[in-house]
Amino acid sequence: MVAPRISVKGIRDGLLINPEEGVATAAYHTLRQAVKKELTSKQEFLRGSRVAIRLGGRTMSAAQLVDLKLLLADMELELWAALTENEETREAAQQIGLATRIPGSEASLPATGLVNQLPATETAAAEDRAVDSANGRIPPFLAETGNEAAVEAQAAEAVVAEAPVCQPAIADRSAGEPVPDNENTAGATVAAEINGLVSNQAPSPDIDRPSLAPAPEEAGLASEAEAGTSPLAPARHPLSPLAAVQTEVVPNSLLLRETLRSGRAIRYKGHVVIIGDVNPGAEIIAGGNVIVWGKLRGLVHAGAGGDAGAVICAMELSPTQLRIANQIAISPPDRQRKSTPEMVAIRDGQIIAEPWH
Amino acid sequence: MSAKVITVTSGKGGVGKTTVTANLAIALALLGKRVVVIDADIGLRNLDVILGLENRIVYDLVDVVEGRCRLRQAMIKDKRVPELYLIPAAQTRDKTAVSPSDMVLICDQLREIMDYVIIDSPAGIERGFRNAIAPADQVLIVTNPEIAAVRDADRIIGLLEADGKGPAKLIVNRIKASMVNQGDMLSIDDILDVLAIDLIGIIPEDESILVASNRGSPVAMNGVNGTSASQAFRNIARRLLGDPVPFVELTPKSSLISRLKGWLANGQLSKERI
């Protein structure tokens, strides 16, 4: 029997893993072993790369994708995209925050129903370009629901953005009454559905594309597969993609002593402390809590792995948008700007700002 | 049903592409059209701020391109007008995150469900500009009555011709009749003389445009009750629909004496048109 093989080639966005004959149709564990064998032999050379994998028509569950991602993470590789022709696999990939296309590349062709009709002129040139990983991008945290009803409802409401999960935005507890609900109830329903689905699904929605937040059973599966090794490698580079977000035990904190300007994106599996301001257009996505010792005017997502107990603290709070776990809030338009420290947390299912003592 | 894809570009930065895009989209939506605006300025997004939709962004153009969400999920609905949607740019990426063919694919999907797709191009002639014009059926070039802006517009027109994109149309933004009359500012005729393309709109210099943009509620939101600037945007929208709106001649806001001076300087009594 011919030994199963995979090939690895460099593309614009890092590496593309291409299972070849024998592996392309084999069972998952065969694919896994082939990937592991091939990459282990080249680990020194490839370390730190972003990796896309071509999965062809193979059906893969979210659990298998998470497992694959953790396997790669152990080799210090970041799985960011799964190119697939299989609808089920695509949904699973989207659920765990993987890209399913490579923009502007012919490599994306099999991954999508959209057919690239133009000559992919920039592919070759683009492949030579380096990727700015430090200023890399955080993917959205809401998972695709895969539920047709919810999707319909979203379409009618035109998008999740339309349905902030926390309707009264940032209510001011010290002011007494919550801010009146200015969204319609359809939005709330959609939001509720998303919540329900999200909490029911194994991999929790995760903004942290490079990393994932496996639900406990996923993590368990992965660690079994790894024969006792920990699926959660400690962060070697604080700002680089991380192996996984685990919100129960947050091993590390990231302290940055600078002002985050527009376009900066910080993603970290633990707590994040900023000594400085967070300007509009900057994003912080953290698995744990976020503390801004300065003015918070940008976007912060705390508890991005699903930890609803996470909080966001800032010396002055006038954010573009706040997210905790799978809830979104925006400031009410009439909110008074206060220069007092405030803490934002989920209370009774709503994102609430309260004075920070 | 097939929407028209309109790209607003300029070459030079700061001439008002984003403002024109936002106002034109609102004006078209107020005329009962289904409109989606796409911010193609990845990494320096502004259209969401001008439209006052910044805080509602969850998914963006790059998420659509990379297959992380459905197209509909990235379309933020503006609740103030009947059918207006925004597809925002990503702020933490750069222009290379999207290719011209990606833009064509996205616009082809939007053509099915919209009447107008308006793309806000970034300044420059590089990748971002290429992305923005790739799907365009019609290109609108925004320029200001100043030499540098007209030069850049001329370069853009040349690039569009080389690309086989049909004839572009011109919008002259920030014109001040009083300065034109004194011969201190290029007149519409001076600009058309150089660029030799069809004019589709003239927008007077108006402080209310800046104020409205800062509030996230562009002047065109005021509809028929608006200022002359909002009237100018509505006229452009109607001309796009094929309505032959004449360029209304307005007497300049200047005094009689300055008008006489202008008359002496130019040999004719020029007027402000919108």
mmCIF file of C-alpha atoms in Angstrom, chain A:
data_model
loop_
_atom_site.group_PDB
_atom_site.id
_atom_site.type_symbol
_atom_site.label_atom_id
_atom_site.label_comp_id
_atom_site.label_asym_id
_atom_site.label_seq_id
_atom_site.Cartn_x
_atom_site.Cartn_y
_atom_site.Cartn_z
ATOM 1 C CA MET A 1 0.000 0.000 0.000
ATOM 2 C CA VAL A 2 1.257 3.418 -0.896
ATOM 3 C CA ALA A 3 1.935 5.460 2.187
ATOM 4 C CA PRO A 4 -0.633 8.268 2.486
ATOM 5 C CA ARG A 5 0.889 11.576 1.601
ATOM 6 C CA ILE A 6 0.164 15.227 1.915
ATOM 7 C CA SER A 7 1.881 18.135 0.297
ATOM 8 C CA VAL A 8 2.558 21.534 1.785
ATOM 9 C CA LYS A 9 2.977 24.596 -0.351
ATOM 10 C CA GLY A 10 3.514 28.251 0.406
ATOM 11 C CA ILE A 11 0.710 30.644 -0.461
ATOM 12 C CA ARG A 12 0.172 34.322 0.149
ATOM 13 C CA ASP A 13 -1.336 33.710 3.558
ATOM 14 C CA GLY A 14 1.173 31.180 4.834
ATOM 15 C CA LEU A 15 0.906 27.511 4.001
ATOM 16 C CA LEU A 16 -1.613 25.337 2.204
ATOM 17 C CA ILE A 17 -1.866 21.690 3.220
ATOM 18 C CA ASN A 18 -2.985 19.560 0.336
ATOM 19 C CA PRO A 19 -3.880 15.951 1.085
ATOM 20 C CA GLU A 20 -2.917 13.822 -1.870
ATOM 21 C CA GLU A 21 -4.162 10.487 -3.115
ATOM 22 C CA GLY A 22 -4.974 8.001 -0.452
ATOM 23 C CA VAL A 23 -5.378 10.661 2.208
ATOM 24 C CA ALA A 24 -7.975 12.761 0.482
ATOM 25 C CA THR A 25 -10.641 10.101 0.868
ATOM 26 C CA ALA A 26 -9.356 8.188 3.869
ATOM 27 C CA ALA A 27 -10.831 8.251 7.351
ATOM 28 C CA TYR A 28 -10.121 11.219 9.593
ATOM 29 C CA HIS A 29 -7.500 9.522 11.722
ATOM 30 C CA THR A 30 -5.522 8.680 8.577
ATOM 31 C CA LEU A 31 -5.602 12.300 7.512
ATOM 32 C CA ARG A 32 -4.623 13.364 10.988
ATOM 33 C CA GLN A 33 -1.684 11.001 11.126
ATOM 34 C CA ALA A 34 -0.522 12.027 7.673
ATOM 35 C CA VAL A 35 -0.688 15.693 8.581
ATOM 36 C CA LYS A 36 1.091 15.066 11.856
ATOM 37 C CA LYS A 37 3.831 12.999 10.244
ATOM 38 C CA GLU A 38 4.454 15.424 7.413
ATOM 39 C CA LEU A 39 4.467 18.535 9.567
ATOM 40 C CA THR A 40 6.472 17.048 12.414
ATOM 41 C CA SER A 41 9.269 16.335 9.976
ATOM 42 C CA LYS A 42 9.296 19.963 8.905
ATOM 43 C CA GLN A 43 8.360 21.557 12.197
ATOM 44 C CA GLU A 44 11.531 23.521 12.640
ATOM 45 C CA PHE A 45 11.148 25.048 9.226
ATOM 46 C CA LEU A 46 7.446 25.771 9.292
ATOM 47 C CA ARG A 47 7.042 26.927 12.881
ATOM 48 C CA GLY A 48 4.872 29.991 13.377
ATOM 49 C CA SER A 49 3.126 29.803 9.994
ATOM 50 C CA ARG A 50 -0.531 30.331 9.282
ATOM 51 C CA VAL A 51 -1.988 27.253 7.705
ATOM 52 C CA ALA A 52 -4.935 26.589 5.427
ATOM 53 C CA ILE A 53 -6.010 23.043 4.620
ATOM 54 C CA ARG A 54 -7.794 21.777 1.568
ATOM 55 C CA LEU A 55 -10.381 19.207 2.586
ATOM 56 C CA GLY A 56 -12.060 18.472 -0.746
ATOM 57 C CA GLY A 57 -15.421 16.782 -0.386
ATOM 58 C CA ARG A 58 -14.633 15.233 2.987
ATOM 59 C CA THR A 59 -17.279 15.552 5.676
ATOM 60 C CA MET A 60 -15.775 16.770 8.911
ATOM 61 C CA SER A 61 -17.397 17.651 12.180
ATOM 62 C CA ALA A 62 -16.576 20.740 14.188
ATOM 63 C CA ALA A 63 -14.977 18.445 16.776
ATOM 64 C CA GLN A 64 -12.620 17.010 14.181
ATOM 65 C CA LEU A 65 -11.705 20.476 12.957
ATOM 66 C CA VAL A 66 -11.021 21.591 16.506
ATOM 67 C CA ASP A 67 -8.864 18.511 16.981
ATOM 68 C CA LEU A 68 -6.957 19.305 13.811
ATOM 69 C CA LYS A 69 -6.496 22.862 14.892
ATOM 70 C CA LEU A 70 -5.133 21.803 18.269
ATOM 71 C CA LEU A 71 -2.829 19.315 16.602
ATOM 72 C CA LEU A 72 -1.406 22.102 14.479
ATOM 73 C CA ALA A 73 -1.274 24.446 17.439
ATOM 74 C CA ASP A 74 0.963 21.955 19.219
ATOM 75 C CA MET A 75 3.364 22.322 16.329
ATOM 76 C CA GLU A 76 3.106 26.095 16.649
ATOM 77 C CA LEU A 77 1.089 26.365 13.488
ATOM 78 C CA GLU A 78 -2.099 28.339 13.258
ATOM 79 C CA LEU A 79 -4.949 26.792 11.309
ATOM 80 C CA TRP A 80 -6.975 29.689 9.980
ATOM 81 C CA ALA A 81 -8.841 28.350 6.956
ATOM 82 C CA ALA A 82 -10.435 25.122 5.780
ATOM 83 C CA LEU A 83 -11.171 24.960 2.071
ATOM 84 C CA THR A 84 -13.950 22.509 1.434
ATOM 85 C CA GLU A 85 -16.528 21.566 -1.136
ATOM 86 C CA ASN A 86 -18.672 19.955 1.507
ATOM 87 C CA GLU A 87 -21.507 22.099 2.876
ATOM 88 C CA GLU A 88 -21.518 20.365 6.252
ATOM 89 C CA THR A 89 -17.808 20.798 6.703
ATOM 90 C CA ARG A 90 -18.058 24.417 5.674
ATOM 91 C CA GLU A 91 -20.675 25.103 8.318
ATOM 92 C CA ALA A 92 -18.588 23.350 10.927
ATOM 93 C CA ALA A 93 -15.561 25.416 9.918
ATOM 94 C CA GLN A 94 -17.534 28.639 10.120
ATOM 95 C CA GLN A 95 -18.868 27.659 13.524
ATOM 96 C CA ILE A 96 -15.401 27.461 14.969
ATOM 97 C CA GLY A 97 -14.313 30.651 13.270
ATOM 98 C CA LEU A 98 -12.225 29.271 10.434
ATOM 99 C CA ALA A 99 -12.211 31.055 7.100
ATOM 100 C CA THR A 100 -13.534 28.943 4.256
ATOM 101 C CA ARG A 101 -12.056 30.872 1.388
ATOM 102 C CA ILE A 102 -8.711 32.384 0.619
ATOM 103 C CA PRO A 103 -9.441 35.778 -0.865
ATOM 104 C CA GLY A 104 -8.165 36.435 -4.334
ATOM 105 C CA SER A 105 -6.584 33.060 -4.652
ATOM 106 C CA GLU A 106 -7.403 30.180 -6.881
ATOM 107 C CA ALA A 107 -7.001 28.054 -3.814
ATOM 108 C CA SER A 108 -10.392 29.296 -2.751
ATOM 109 C CA LEU A 109 -12.134 27.898 -5.770
ATOM 110 C CA PRO A 110 -13.193 24.549 -4.439
ATOM 111 C CA ALA A 111 -14.199 26.098 -1.148
ATOM 112 C CA THR A 112 -17.095 28.088 -2.391
ATOM 113 C CA GLY A 113 -20.013 28.136 -4.695
ATOM 114 C CA LEU A 114 -18.806 31.457 -5.993
ATOM 115 C CA VAL A 115 -16.836 30.857 -9.115
ATOM 116 C CA ASN A 116 -13.872 33.033 -9.673
ATOM 117 C CA GLN A 117 -14.409 34.119 -13.219
ATOM 118 C CA LEU A 118 -11.701 36.671 -13.552
ATOM 119 C CA PRO A 119 -8.122 35.699 -14.128
ATOM 120 C CA ALA A 120 -6.563 35.599 -10.691
ATOM 121 C CA THR A 121 -3.895 38.027 -11.691
ATOM 122 C CA GLU A 122 -2.829 38.998 -8.264
ATOM 123 C CA THR A 123 -2.455 35.513 -6.932
ATOM 124 C CA ALA A 124 1.149 35.114 -7.904
ATOM 125 C CA ALA A 125 2.176 38.553 -6.789
ATOM 126 C CA ALA A 126 0.108 38.355 -3.678
ATOM 127 C CA GLU A 127 1.619 35.088 -2.625
ATOM 128 C CA ASP A 128 4.934 36.797 -2.274
ATOM 129 C CA ARG A 129 3.585 39.323 0.130
ATOM 130 C CA ALA A 130 4.253 38.969 3.754
ATOM 131 C CA VAL A 131 1.358 38.905 6.122
ATOM 132 C CA ASP A 132 1.222 41.360 8.929
ATOM 133 C CA SER A 133 0.359 39.105 11.761
ATOM 134 C CA ALA A 134 0.936 41.534 14.562
ATOM 135 C CA ASN A 135 -1.712 43.776 13.171
ATOM 136 C CA GLY A 136 -3.805 40.819 12.156
ATOM 137 C CA ARG A 137 -7.494 40.726 12.328
ATOM 138 C CA ILE A 138 -9.986 39.337 14.698
ATOM 139 C CA PRO A 139 -12.811 37.442 13.209
ATOM 140 C CA PRO A 140 -16.318 38.068 14.404
ATOM 141 C CA PHE A 141 -17.341 36.089 17.386
ATOM 142 C CA LEU A 142 -20.832 35.032 16.481
ATOM 143 C CA ALA A 143 -21.050 31.609 15.012
ATOM 144 C CA GLU A 144 -23.158 30.867 12.014
ATOM 145 C CA THR A 145 -26.236 29.352 13.425
ATOM 146 C CA GLY A 146 -26.910 26.960 10.620
ATOM 147 C CA ASN A 147 -30.516 27.202 11.676
ATOM 148 C CA GLU A 148 -32.636 28.179 8.730
ATOM 149 C CA ALA A 149 -35.285 29.901 10.791
ATOM 150 C CA ALA A 150 -32.749 31.996 12.560
ATOM 151 C CA VAL A 151 -31.001 32.747 9.322
ATOM 152 C CA GLU A 152 -34.268 33.770 7.732
ATOM 153 C CA ALA A 153 -35.004 36.007 10.623
ATOM 154 C CA GLN A 154 -31.568 37.490 10.357
ATOM 155 C CA ALA A 155 -32.051 38.126 6.696
ATOM 156 C CA ALA A 156 -35.328 39.843 7.366
ATOM 157 C CA GLU A 157 -33.734 41.966 10.000
ATOM 158 C CA ALA A 158 -30.645 42.248 7.876
ATOM 159 C CA VAL A 159 -28.016 40.877 10.039
ATOM 160 C CA VAL A 160 -26.915 40.086 13.453
ATOM 161 C CA ALA A 161 -25.581 43.588 13.748
ATOM 162 C CA GLU A 162 -29.190 44.590 13.729
ATOM 163 C CA ALA A 163 -29.924 42.557 16.780
ATOM 164 C CA PRO A 164 -27.667 43.516 19.583
ATOM 165 C CA VAL A 165 -28.130 40.725 22.010
ATOM 166 C CA CYS A 166 -28.439 43.090 24.846
ATOM 167 C CA GLN A 167 -31.218 45.391 23.887
ATOM 168 C CA PRO A 168 -31.029 48.178 26.394
ATOM 169 C CA ALA A 169 -27.434 48.682 25.428
ATOM 170 C CA ILE A 170 -25.383 49.835 28.324
ATOM 171 C CA ALA A 171 -27.861 50.616 30.935
ATOM 172 C CA ASP A 172 -26.644 52.681 33.767
ATOM 173 C CA ARG A 173 -27.354 50.940 36.991
ATOM 174 C CA SER A 174 -26.551 53.950 39.089
ATOM 175 C CA ALA A 175 -29.109 55.894 37.092
ATOM 176 C CA GLY A 176 -31.764 53.426 38.106
ATOM 177 C CA GLU A 177 -33.925 52.368 35.180
ATOM 178 C CA PRO A 178 -32.536 50.469 32.258
ATOM 179 C CA VAL A 179 -32.462 52.377 29.011
ATOM 180 C CA PRO A 180 -35.683 51.775 27.069
ATOM 181 C CA ASP A 181 -35.578 49.107 24.440
ATOM 182 C CA ASN A 182 -35.378 50.753 21.065
ATOM 183 C CA GLU A 183 -34.986 47.572 19.075
ATOM 184 C CA ASN A 184 -37.904 45.582 17.923
ATOM 185 C CA THR A 185 -38.788 42.269 19.408
ATOM 186 C CA ALA A 186 -37.941 40.339 16.280
ATOM 187 C CA GLY A 187 -34.377 41.351 16.870
ATOM 188 C CA ALA A 188 -34.547 40.108 20.387
ATOM 189 C CA THR A 189 -35.938 36.796 19.238
ATOM 190 C CA VAL A 190 -33.181 36.364 16.748
ATOM 191 C CA ALA A 191 -30.683 37.185 19.382
ATOM 192 C CA ALA A 192 -32.219 34.718 21.752
ATOM 193 C CA GLU A 193 -32.137 32.053 19.097
ATOM 194 C CA ILE A 194 -28.548 32.732 18.387
ATOM 195 C CA ASN A 195 -27.808 32.466 22.035
ATOM 196 C CA GLY A 196 -29.684 29.249 22.365
ATOM 197 C CA LEU A 197 -27.998 27.700 19.399
ATOM 198 C CA VAL A 198 -24.654 28.900 20.386
ATOM 199 C CA SER A 199 -24.883 27.528 23.833
ATOM 200 C CA ASN A 200 -26.132 24.233 22.498
ATOM 201 C CA GLN A 201 -23.396 23.782 20.037
ATOM 202 C CA ALA A 202 -20.218 22.152 21.053
ATOM 203 C CA PRO A 203 -17.637 24.682 19.962
ATOM 204 C CA SER A 204 -18.637 27.963 21.438
ATOM 205 C CA PRO A 205 -18.608 30.980 19.188
ATOM 206 C CA ASP A 206 -15.219 32.429 19.219
ATOM 207 C CA ILE A 207 -13.926 35.637 17.949
ATOM 208 C CA ASP A 208 -10.464 34.473 18.262
ATOM 209 C CA ARG A 209 -9.946 32.996 14.841
ATOM 210 C CA PRO A 210 -6.474 31.713 15.346
ATOM 211 C CA SER A 211 -7.423 30.115 18.561
ATOM 212 C CA LEU A 212 -10.591 28.395 19.521
ATOM 213 C CA ALA A 213 -12.623 27.843 22.530
ATOM 214 C CA PRO A 214 -13.364 24.188 22.615
ATOM 215 C CA ALA A 215 -16.199 23.218 24.863
ATOM 216 C CA PRO A 216 -15.137 20.872 27.631
ATOM 217 C CA GLU A 217 -15.945 17.737 25.687
ATOM 218 C CA GLU A 218 -13.958 19.008 22.732
ATOM 219 C CA ALA A 219 -10.980 19.691 24.866
ATOM 220 C CA GLY A 220 -11.331 16.296 26.404
ATOM 221 C CA LEU A 221 -11.461 14.668 23.023
ATOM 222 C CA ALA A 222 -8.414 16.495 21.922
ATOM 223 C CA SER A 223 -6.394 15.632 24.965
ATOM 224 C CA GLU A 224 -7.338 11.991 24.720
ATOM 225 C CA ALA A 225 -6.268 11.969 21.148
ATOM 226 C CA GLU A 226 -3.032 13.496 22.194
ATOM 227 C CA ALA A 227 -2.524 10.752 24.744
ATOM 228 C CA GLY A 228 -2.424 12.931 27.785
ATOM 229 C CA THR A 229 -0.626 15.946 26.461
ATOM 230 C CA SER A 230 -2.254 19.222 27.222
ATOM 231 C CA PRO A 231 -4.217 20.689 24.356
ATOM 232 C CA LEU A 232 -3.522 24.136 25.698
ATOM 233 C CA ALA A 233 -0.004 25.172 25.035
ATOM 234 C CA PRO A 234 0.930 28.263 27.003
ATOM 235 C CA ALA A 235 1.223 31.384 24.910
ATOM 236 C CA ARG A 236 4.723 31.790 23.614
ATOM 237 C CA HIS A 237 4.089 35.059 21.859
ATOM 238 C CA PRO A 238 1.529 37.171 23.653
ATOM 239 C CA LEU A 239 0.131 38.781 20.525
ATOM 240 C CA SER A 240 0.437 35.861 18.195
ATOM 241 C CA PRO A 241 -2.384 33.450 17.573
ATOM 242 C CA LEU A 242 -2.933 31.195 20.471
ATOM 243 C CA ALA A 243 -3.554 27.545 20.812
ATOM 244 C CA ALA A 244 -6.879 27.861 22.539
ATOM 245 C CA VAL A 245 -8.995 30.059 24.684
ATOM 246 C CA GLN A 246 -9.896 28.404 27.898
ATOM 247 C CA THR A 247 -11.965 30.651 30.005
ATOM 248 C CA GLU A 248 -12.206 28.523 33.126
ATOM 249 C CA VAL A 249 -8.544 28.700 33.955
ATOM 250 C CA VAL A 250 -6.853 31.693 32.518
ATOM 251 C CA PRO A 251 -3.174 31.165 32.921
ATOM 252 C CA ASN A 252 -1.836 34.507 31.731
ATOM 253 C CA SER A 253 -2.468 38.176 31.482
ATOM 254 C CA LEU A 254 -1.268 40.600 28.908
ATOM 255 C CA LEU A 255 -0.164 44.042 30.006
ATOM 256 C CA LEU A 256 0.278 46.701 27.366
ATOM 257 C CA ARG A 257 1.545 50.113 28.258
ATOM 258 C CA GLU A 258 0.496 52.060 25.200
ATOM 259 C CA THR A 259 -2.489 53.641 23.530
ATOM 260 C CA LEU A 260 -4.226 51.412 21.007
ATOM 261 C CA ARG A 261 -5.015 53.426 17.916
ATOM 262 C CA SER A 262 -7.446 52.710 15.105
ATOM 263 C CA GLY A 263 -6.672 49.491 13.273
ATOM 264 C CA ARG A 264 -4.845 47.794 16.164
ATOM 265 C CA ALA A 265 -6.261 44.426 17.091
ATOM 266 C CA ILE A 266 -5.222 42.656 20.268
ATOM 267 C CA ARG A 267 -6.378 39.106 20.807
ATOM 268 C CA TYR A 268 -5.394 37.165 23.827
ATOM 269 C CA LYS A 269 -6.716 34.125 25.580
ATOM 270 C CA GLY A 270 -6.264 35.507 29.078
ATOM 271 C CA HIS A 271 -6.923 38.847 30.718
ATOM 272 C CA VAL A 272 -5.850 42.039 29.006
ATOM 273 C CA VAL A 273 -4.749 45.171 30.820
ATOM 274 C CA ILE A 274 -4.099 48.340 28.853
ATOM 275 C CA ILE A 275 -2.347 51.261 30.463
ATOM 276 C CA GLY A 276 -3.372 53.879 27.935
ATOM 277 C CA ASP A 277 -6.417 54.608 25.825
ATOM 278 C CA VAL A 278 -8.296 52.412 23.379
ATOM 279 C CA ASN A 279 -9.300 54.609 20.459
ATOM 280 C CA PRO A 280 -12.234 54.098 18.061
ATOM 281 C CA GLY A 281 -11.331 51.515 15.439
ATOM 282 C CA ALA A 282 -9.091 49.534 17.805
ATOM 283 C CA GLU A 283 -10.215 46.112 19.022
ATOM 284 C CA ILE A 284 -9.404 43.981 22.024
ATOM 285 C CA ILE A 285 -10.640 40.411 22.018
ATOM 286 C CA ALA A 286 -9.836 38.600 25.229
ATOM 287 C CA GLY A 287 -10.742 35.247 26.704
ATOM 288 C CA GLY A 288 -10.803 36.785 30.166
ATOM 289 C CA ASN A 289 -11.407 40.224 31.607
ATOM 290 C CA VAL A 290 -10.304 43.493 30.090
ATOM 291 C CA ILE A 291 -9.095 46.473 32.071
ATOM 292 C CA VAL A 292 -8.376 49.765 30.386
ATOM 293 C CA TRP A 293 -6.495 52.201 32.562
ATOM 294 C CA GLY A 294 -7.498 55.082 30.334
ATOM 295 C CA LYS A 295 -10.341 56.019 28.008
ATOM 296 C CA LEU A 296 -12.155 53.184 26.300
ATOM 297 C CA ARG A 297 -13.578 54.399 22.998
ATOM 298 C CA GLY A 298 -13.050 51.368 20.763
ATOM 299 C CA LEU A 299 -14.390 47.825 20.690
ATOM 300 C CA VAL A 300 -13.774 45.345 23.481
ATOM 301 C CA HIS A 301 -14.866 41.738 23.680
ATOM 302 C CA ALA A 302 -14.292 40.134 27.058
ATOM 303 C CA GLY A 303 -14.961 36.465 27.785
ATOM 304 C CA ALA A 304 -14.664 35.775 24.082
ATOM 305 C CA GLY A 305 -14.516 32.051 24.696
ATOM 306 C CA GLY A 306 -17.984 32.156 26.206
ATOM 307 C CA ASP A 307 -17.260 33.249 29.776
ATOM 308 C CA ALA A 308 -20.312 35.307 30.725
ATOM 309 C CA GLY A 309 -18.669 36.191 34.030
ATOM 310 C CA ALA A 310 -16.004 38.295 32.371
ATOM 311 C CA VAL A 311 -15.982 42.039 33.020
ATOM 312 C CA ILE A 312 -14.655 45.127 31.288
ATOM 313 C CA CYS A 313 -13.320 48.000 33.357
ATOM 314 C CA ALA A 314 -12.274 51.416 32.130
ATOM 315 C CA MET A 315 -11.393 54.764 33.650
ATOM 316 C CA GLU A 316 -13.702 56.431 31.170
ATOM 317 C CA LEU A 317 -16.238 54.461 29.212
ATOM 318 C CA SER A 318 -17.493 55.625 25.821
ATOM 319 C CA PRO A 319 -17.036 52.541 23.672
ATOM 320 C CA THR A 320 -18.014 51.946 20.061
ATOM 321 C CA GLN A 321 -19.304 48.529 21.009
ATOM 322 C CA LEU A 322 -18.826 46.141 23.915
ATOM 323 C CA ARG A 323 -19.170 42.383 23.880
ATOM 324 C CA ILE A 324 -19.131 39.953 26.757
ATOM 325 C CA ALA A 325 -19.316 36.249 25.929
ATOM 326 C CA ASN A 326 -21.974 36.141 23.210
ATOM 327 C CA GLN A 327 -23.738 39.397 24.013
ATOM 328 C CA ILE A 328 -23.304 42.731 22.281
ATOM 329 C CA ALA A 329 -24.033 46.197 23.610
ATOM 330 C CA ILE A 330 -23.691 49.696 22.298
ATOM 331 C CA SER A 331 -23.870 52.937 24.223
ATOM 332 C CA PRO A 332 -27.318 54.506 24.240
ATOM 333 C CA PRO A 333 -27.261 57.706 22.174
ATOM 334 C CA ASP A 334 -28.199 59.888 25.119
ATOM 335 C CA ARG A 335 -25.603 58.471 27.458
ATOM 336 C CA GLN A 336 -23.812 61.175 29.389
ATOM 337 C CA ARG A 337 -20.083 61.056 29.078
ATOM 338 C CA LYS A 338 -18.712 60.489 32.523
ATOM 339 C CA SER A 339 -15.112 60.615 33.463
ATOM 340 C CA THR A 340 -15.566 58.190 36.316
ATOM 341 C CA PRO A 341 -14.293 54.618 36.309
ATOM 342 C CA GLU A 342 -16.941 52.095 35.366
ATOM 343 C CA MET A 343 -17.221 48.341 35.202
ATOM 344 C CA VAL A 344 -19.272 46.490 32.626
ATOM 345 C CA ALA A 345 -20.624 43.030 33.316
ATOM 346 C CA ILE A 346 -23.542 40.796 32.480
ATOM 347 C CA ARG A 347 -26.224 41.120 35.134
ATOM 348 C CA ASP A 348 -29.538 39.298 34.739
ATOM 349 C CA GLY A 349 -28.688 38.532 31.133
ATOM 350 C CA GLN A 350 -27.931 42.130 30.220
ATOM 351 C CA ILE A 351 -24.736 44.020 29.722
ATOM 352 C CA ILE A 352 -24.703 46.694 32.406
ATOM 353 C CA ALA A 353 -22.290 49.491 33.244
ATOM 354 C CA GLU A 354 -21.909 50.395 36.884
ATOM 355 C CA PRO A 355 -19.553 52.587 38.887
ATOM 356 C CA TRP A 356 -16.277 50.815 39.494
ATOM 357 C CA HIS A 357 -15.339 50.749 43.136
#
